[in-house]
PDB file of C-alpha atoms and ligand atoms in Angstrom:
ATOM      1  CA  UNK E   9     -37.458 -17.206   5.208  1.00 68.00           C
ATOM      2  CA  UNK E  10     -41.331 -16.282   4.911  1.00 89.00           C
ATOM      3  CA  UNK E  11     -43.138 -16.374   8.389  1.00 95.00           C
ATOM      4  CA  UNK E  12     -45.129 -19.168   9.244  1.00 98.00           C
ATOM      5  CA  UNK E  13     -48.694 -19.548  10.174  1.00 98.00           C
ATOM      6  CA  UNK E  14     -47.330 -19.955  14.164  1.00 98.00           C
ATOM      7  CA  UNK E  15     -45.371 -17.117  14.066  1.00 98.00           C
ATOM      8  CA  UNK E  16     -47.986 -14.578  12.986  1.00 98.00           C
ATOM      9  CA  UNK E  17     -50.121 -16.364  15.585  1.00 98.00           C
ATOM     10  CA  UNK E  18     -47.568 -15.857  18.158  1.00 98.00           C
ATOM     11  CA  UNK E  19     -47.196 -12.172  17.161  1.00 98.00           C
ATOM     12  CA  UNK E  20     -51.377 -11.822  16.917  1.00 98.00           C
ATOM     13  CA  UNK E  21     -51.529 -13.035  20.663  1.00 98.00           C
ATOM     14  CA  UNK E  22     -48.592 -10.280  21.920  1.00 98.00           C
ATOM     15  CA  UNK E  23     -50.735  -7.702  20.366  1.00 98.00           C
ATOM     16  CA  UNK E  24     -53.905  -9.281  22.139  1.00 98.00           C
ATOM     17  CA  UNK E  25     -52.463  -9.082  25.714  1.00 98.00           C
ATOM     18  CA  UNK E  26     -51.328  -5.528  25.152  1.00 98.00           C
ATOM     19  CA  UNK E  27     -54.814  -4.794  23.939  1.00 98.00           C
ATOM     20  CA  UNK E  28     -55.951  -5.998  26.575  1.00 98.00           C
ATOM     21  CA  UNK E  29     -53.375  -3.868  28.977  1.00 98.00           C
ATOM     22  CA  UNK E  30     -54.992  -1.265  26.936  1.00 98.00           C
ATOM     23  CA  UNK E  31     -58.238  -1.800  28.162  1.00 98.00           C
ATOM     24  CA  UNK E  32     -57.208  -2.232  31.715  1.00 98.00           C
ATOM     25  CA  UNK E  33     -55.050   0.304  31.874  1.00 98.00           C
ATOM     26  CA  UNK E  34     -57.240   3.142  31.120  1.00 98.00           C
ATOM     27  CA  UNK E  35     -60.340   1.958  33.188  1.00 98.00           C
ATOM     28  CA  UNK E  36     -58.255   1.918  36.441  1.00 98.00           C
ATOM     29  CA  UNK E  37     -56.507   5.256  35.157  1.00 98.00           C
ATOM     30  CA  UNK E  38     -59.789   6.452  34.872  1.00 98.00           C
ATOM     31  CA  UNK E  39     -61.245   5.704  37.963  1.00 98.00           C
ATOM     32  CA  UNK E  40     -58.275   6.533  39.858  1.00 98.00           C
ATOM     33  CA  UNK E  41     -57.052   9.839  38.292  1.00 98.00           C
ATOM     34  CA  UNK E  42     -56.993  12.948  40.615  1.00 97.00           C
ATOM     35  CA  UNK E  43     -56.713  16.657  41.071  1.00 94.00           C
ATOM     36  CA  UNK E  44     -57.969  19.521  38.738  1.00 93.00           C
ATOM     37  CA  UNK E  45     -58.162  18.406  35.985  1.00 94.00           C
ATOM     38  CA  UNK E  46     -59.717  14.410  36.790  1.00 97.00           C
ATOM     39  CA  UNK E  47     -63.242  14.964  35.257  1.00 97.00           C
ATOM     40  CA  UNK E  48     -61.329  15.781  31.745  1.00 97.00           C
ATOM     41  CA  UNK E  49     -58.672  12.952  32.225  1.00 98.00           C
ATOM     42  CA  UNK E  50     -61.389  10.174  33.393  1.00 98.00           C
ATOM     43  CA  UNK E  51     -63.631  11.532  30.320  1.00 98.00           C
ATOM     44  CA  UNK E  52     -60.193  11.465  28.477  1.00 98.00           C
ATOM     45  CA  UNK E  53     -59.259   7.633  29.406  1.00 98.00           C
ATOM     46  CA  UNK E  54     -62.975   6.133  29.160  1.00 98.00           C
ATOM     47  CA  UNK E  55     -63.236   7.514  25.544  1.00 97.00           C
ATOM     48  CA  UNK E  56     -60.419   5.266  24.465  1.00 97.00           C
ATOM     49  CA  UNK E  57     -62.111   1.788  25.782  1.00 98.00           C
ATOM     50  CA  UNK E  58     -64.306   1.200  22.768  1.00 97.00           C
ATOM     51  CA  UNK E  59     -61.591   1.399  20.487  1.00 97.00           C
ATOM     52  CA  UNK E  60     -58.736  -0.828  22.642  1.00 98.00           C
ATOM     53  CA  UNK E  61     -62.083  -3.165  22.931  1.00 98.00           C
ATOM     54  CA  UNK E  62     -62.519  -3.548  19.147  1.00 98.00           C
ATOM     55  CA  UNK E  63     -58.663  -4.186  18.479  1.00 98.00           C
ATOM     56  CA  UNK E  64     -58.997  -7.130  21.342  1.00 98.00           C
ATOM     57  CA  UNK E  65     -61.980  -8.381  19.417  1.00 98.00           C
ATOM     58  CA  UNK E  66     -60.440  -8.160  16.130  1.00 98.00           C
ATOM     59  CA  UNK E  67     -57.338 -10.053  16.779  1.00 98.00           C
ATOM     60  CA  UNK E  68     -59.095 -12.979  19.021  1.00 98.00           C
ATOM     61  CA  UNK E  69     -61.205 -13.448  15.818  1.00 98.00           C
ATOM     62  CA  UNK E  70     -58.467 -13.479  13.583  1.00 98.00           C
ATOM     63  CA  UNK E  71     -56.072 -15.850  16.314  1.00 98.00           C
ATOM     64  CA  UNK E  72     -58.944 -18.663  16.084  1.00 98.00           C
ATOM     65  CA  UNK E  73     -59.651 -18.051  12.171  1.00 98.00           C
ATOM     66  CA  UNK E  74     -55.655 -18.801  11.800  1.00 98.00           C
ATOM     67  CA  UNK E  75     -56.435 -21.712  14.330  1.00 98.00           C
ATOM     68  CA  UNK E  76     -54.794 -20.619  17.622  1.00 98.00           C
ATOM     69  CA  UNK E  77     -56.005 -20.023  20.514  1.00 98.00           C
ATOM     70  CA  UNK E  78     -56.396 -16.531  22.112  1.00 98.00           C
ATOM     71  CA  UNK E  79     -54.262 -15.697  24.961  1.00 98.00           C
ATOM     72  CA  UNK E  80     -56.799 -14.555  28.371  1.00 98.00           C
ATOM     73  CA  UNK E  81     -53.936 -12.830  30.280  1.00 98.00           C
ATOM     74  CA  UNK E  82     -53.251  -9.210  29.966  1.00 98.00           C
ATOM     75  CA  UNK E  83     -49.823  -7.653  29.768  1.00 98.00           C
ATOM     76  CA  UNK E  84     -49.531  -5.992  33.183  1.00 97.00           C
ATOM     77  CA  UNK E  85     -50.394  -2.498  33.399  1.00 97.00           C
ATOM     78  CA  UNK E  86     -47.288  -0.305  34.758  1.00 97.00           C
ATOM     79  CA  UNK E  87     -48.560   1.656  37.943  1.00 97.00           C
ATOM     80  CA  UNK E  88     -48.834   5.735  38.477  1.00 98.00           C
ATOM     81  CA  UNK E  89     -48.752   8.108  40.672  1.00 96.00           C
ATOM     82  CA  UNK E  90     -49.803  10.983  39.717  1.00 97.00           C
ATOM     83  CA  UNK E  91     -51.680  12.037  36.316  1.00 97.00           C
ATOM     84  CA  UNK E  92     -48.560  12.569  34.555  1.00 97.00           C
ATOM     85  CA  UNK E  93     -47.306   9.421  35.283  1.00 98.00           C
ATOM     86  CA  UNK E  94     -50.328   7.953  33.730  1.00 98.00           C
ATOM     87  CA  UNK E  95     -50.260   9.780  30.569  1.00 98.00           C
ATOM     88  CA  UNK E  96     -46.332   9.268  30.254  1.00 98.00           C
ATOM     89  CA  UNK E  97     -47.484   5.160  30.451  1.00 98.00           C
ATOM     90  CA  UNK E  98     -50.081   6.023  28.004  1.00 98.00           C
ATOM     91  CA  UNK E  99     -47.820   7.728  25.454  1.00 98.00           C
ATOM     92  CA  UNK E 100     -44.799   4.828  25.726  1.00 98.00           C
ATOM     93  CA  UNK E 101     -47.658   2.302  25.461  1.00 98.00           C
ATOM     94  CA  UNK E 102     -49.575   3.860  21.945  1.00 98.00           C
ATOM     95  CA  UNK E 103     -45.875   3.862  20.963  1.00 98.00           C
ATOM     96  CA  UNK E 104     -44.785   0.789  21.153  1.00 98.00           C
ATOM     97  CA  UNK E 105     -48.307  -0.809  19.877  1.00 98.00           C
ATOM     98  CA  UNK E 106     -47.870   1.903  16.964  1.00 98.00           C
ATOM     99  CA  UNK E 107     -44.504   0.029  16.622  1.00 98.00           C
ATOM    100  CA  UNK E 108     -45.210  -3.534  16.804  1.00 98.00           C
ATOM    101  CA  UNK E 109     -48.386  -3.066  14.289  1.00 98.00           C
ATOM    102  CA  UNK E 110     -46.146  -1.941  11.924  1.00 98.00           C
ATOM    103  CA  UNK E 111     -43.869  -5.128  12.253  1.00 98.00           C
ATOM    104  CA  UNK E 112     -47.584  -7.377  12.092  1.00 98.00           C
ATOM    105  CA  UNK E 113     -48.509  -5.627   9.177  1.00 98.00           C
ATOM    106  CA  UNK E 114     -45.765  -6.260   7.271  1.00 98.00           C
ATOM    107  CA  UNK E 115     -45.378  -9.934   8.657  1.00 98.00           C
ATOM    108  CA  UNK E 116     -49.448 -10.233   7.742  1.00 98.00           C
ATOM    109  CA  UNK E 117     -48.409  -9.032   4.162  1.00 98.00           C
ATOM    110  CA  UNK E 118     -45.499 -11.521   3.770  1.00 97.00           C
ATOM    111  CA  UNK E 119     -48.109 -13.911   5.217  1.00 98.00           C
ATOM    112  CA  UNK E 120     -50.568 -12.833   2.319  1.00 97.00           C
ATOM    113  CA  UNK E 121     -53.115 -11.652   4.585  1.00 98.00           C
ATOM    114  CA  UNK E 122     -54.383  -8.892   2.900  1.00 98.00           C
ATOM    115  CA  UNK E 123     -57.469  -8.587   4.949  1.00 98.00           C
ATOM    116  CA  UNK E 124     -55.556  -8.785   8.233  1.00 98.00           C
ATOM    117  CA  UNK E 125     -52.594  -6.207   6.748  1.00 98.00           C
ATOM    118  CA  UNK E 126     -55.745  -4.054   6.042  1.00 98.00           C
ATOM    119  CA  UNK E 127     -57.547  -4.215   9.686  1.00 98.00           C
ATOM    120  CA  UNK E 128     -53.930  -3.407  10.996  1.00 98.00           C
ATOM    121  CA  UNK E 129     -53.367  -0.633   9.075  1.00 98.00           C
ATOM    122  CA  UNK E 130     -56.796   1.036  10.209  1.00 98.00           C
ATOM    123  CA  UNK E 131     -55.601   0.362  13.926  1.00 98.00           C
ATOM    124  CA  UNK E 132     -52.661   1.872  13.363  1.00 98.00           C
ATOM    125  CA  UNK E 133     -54.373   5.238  12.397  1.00 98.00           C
ATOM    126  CA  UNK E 134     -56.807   4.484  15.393  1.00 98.00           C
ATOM    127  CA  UNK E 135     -53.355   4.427  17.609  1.00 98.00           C
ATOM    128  CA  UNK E 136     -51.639   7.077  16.034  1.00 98.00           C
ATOM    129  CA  UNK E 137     -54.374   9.248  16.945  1.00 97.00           C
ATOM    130  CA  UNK E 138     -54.414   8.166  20.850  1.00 97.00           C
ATOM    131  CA  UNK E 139     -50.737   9.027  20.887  1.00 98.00           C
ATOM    132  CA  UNK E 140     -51.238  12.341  19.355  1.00 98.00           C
ATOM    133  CA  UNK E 141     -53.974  13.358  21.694  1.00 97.00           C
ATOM    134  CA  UNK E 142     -52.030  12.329  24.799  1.00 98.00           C
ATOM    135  CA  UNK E 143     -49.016  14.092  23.347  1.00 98.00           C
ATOM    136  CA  UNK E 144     -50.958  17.487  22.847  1.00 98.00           C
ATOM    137  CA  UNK E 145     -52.227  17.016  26.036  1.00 97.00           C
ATOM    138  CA  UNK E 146     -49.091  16.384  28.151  1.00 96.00           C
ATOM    139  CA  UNK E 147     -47.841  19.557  25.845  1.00 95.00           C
ATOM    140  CA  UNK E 148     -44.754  17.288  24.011  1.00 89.00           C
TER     141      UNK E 148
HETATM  142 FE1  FE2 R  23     -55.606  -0.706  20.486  1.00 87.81          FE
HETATM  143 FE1  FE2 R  24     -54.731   2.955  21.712  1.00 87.81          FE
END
């Protein structure tokens, strides 16, 4: 059965509040990062706002273009000890958004949102690249 306007609204307002994780996630791991290497690590986490912001942007647009209404609570941000904690949450969390992009992009397609299948595809690269930089950095 082909998805229905709700349901890609639904899926649009998951990806929102994990955007929005996003977000929070790397300002406090930012500003709370410590030892040796913290100036590279807070330079590291900052750099990735402005892109987490524009995804949040993008898919509040989108929600009230499709006529829902964007969700205001974040997912919650897991907590870390240590710097490698924080760039283990950062890795599962690029993954999984990497993942359930791909599911929304395919669901926009069956939708026939080509413009949205588009903008998802682009954040996907945008994603894959944050996971590959975290992974060179914690050496996997
Ligand atoms: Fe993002
Ligand atoms: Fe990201």
């Amino acid at each position: 059965m082909a998805i229905t306007k709700e349901e890609l609204i639904q899926g649009l307002n998951e990806d929102l509040a994990n955007e929005y994780q996003a977000i929070i996630m790397y300002l406090t791991y930012a500003a709370s990062v410590k030892g040796m290497e913290r100036e590279q690590l807070q330079n590291f986490f900052e750099k990735e706002i402005a892109d987490e912001l524009n995804h949040a942007k993008m898919l509040a647009n989108k929600i009230t273009a499709l006529g829902g209404t964007p969700v205001t609570q974040p997912a919650p941000v897991p907590p870390a000890a240590n710097a490698k904690e924080m760039l283990q949450n950062v890795l599962k969390a690029e993954t999984e958004t990497i993942q359930r992009y791909v599911k929304r992009m395919k669901q926009a397609e069956e939708f026939g949102d080509y413009g949205l299948a588009n903008e998802l595809h682009e954040m996907i690269s945008e994603e894959t690249h944050h996971k590959e930089e975290t992974e060179k950095i914690l050496g996997v």
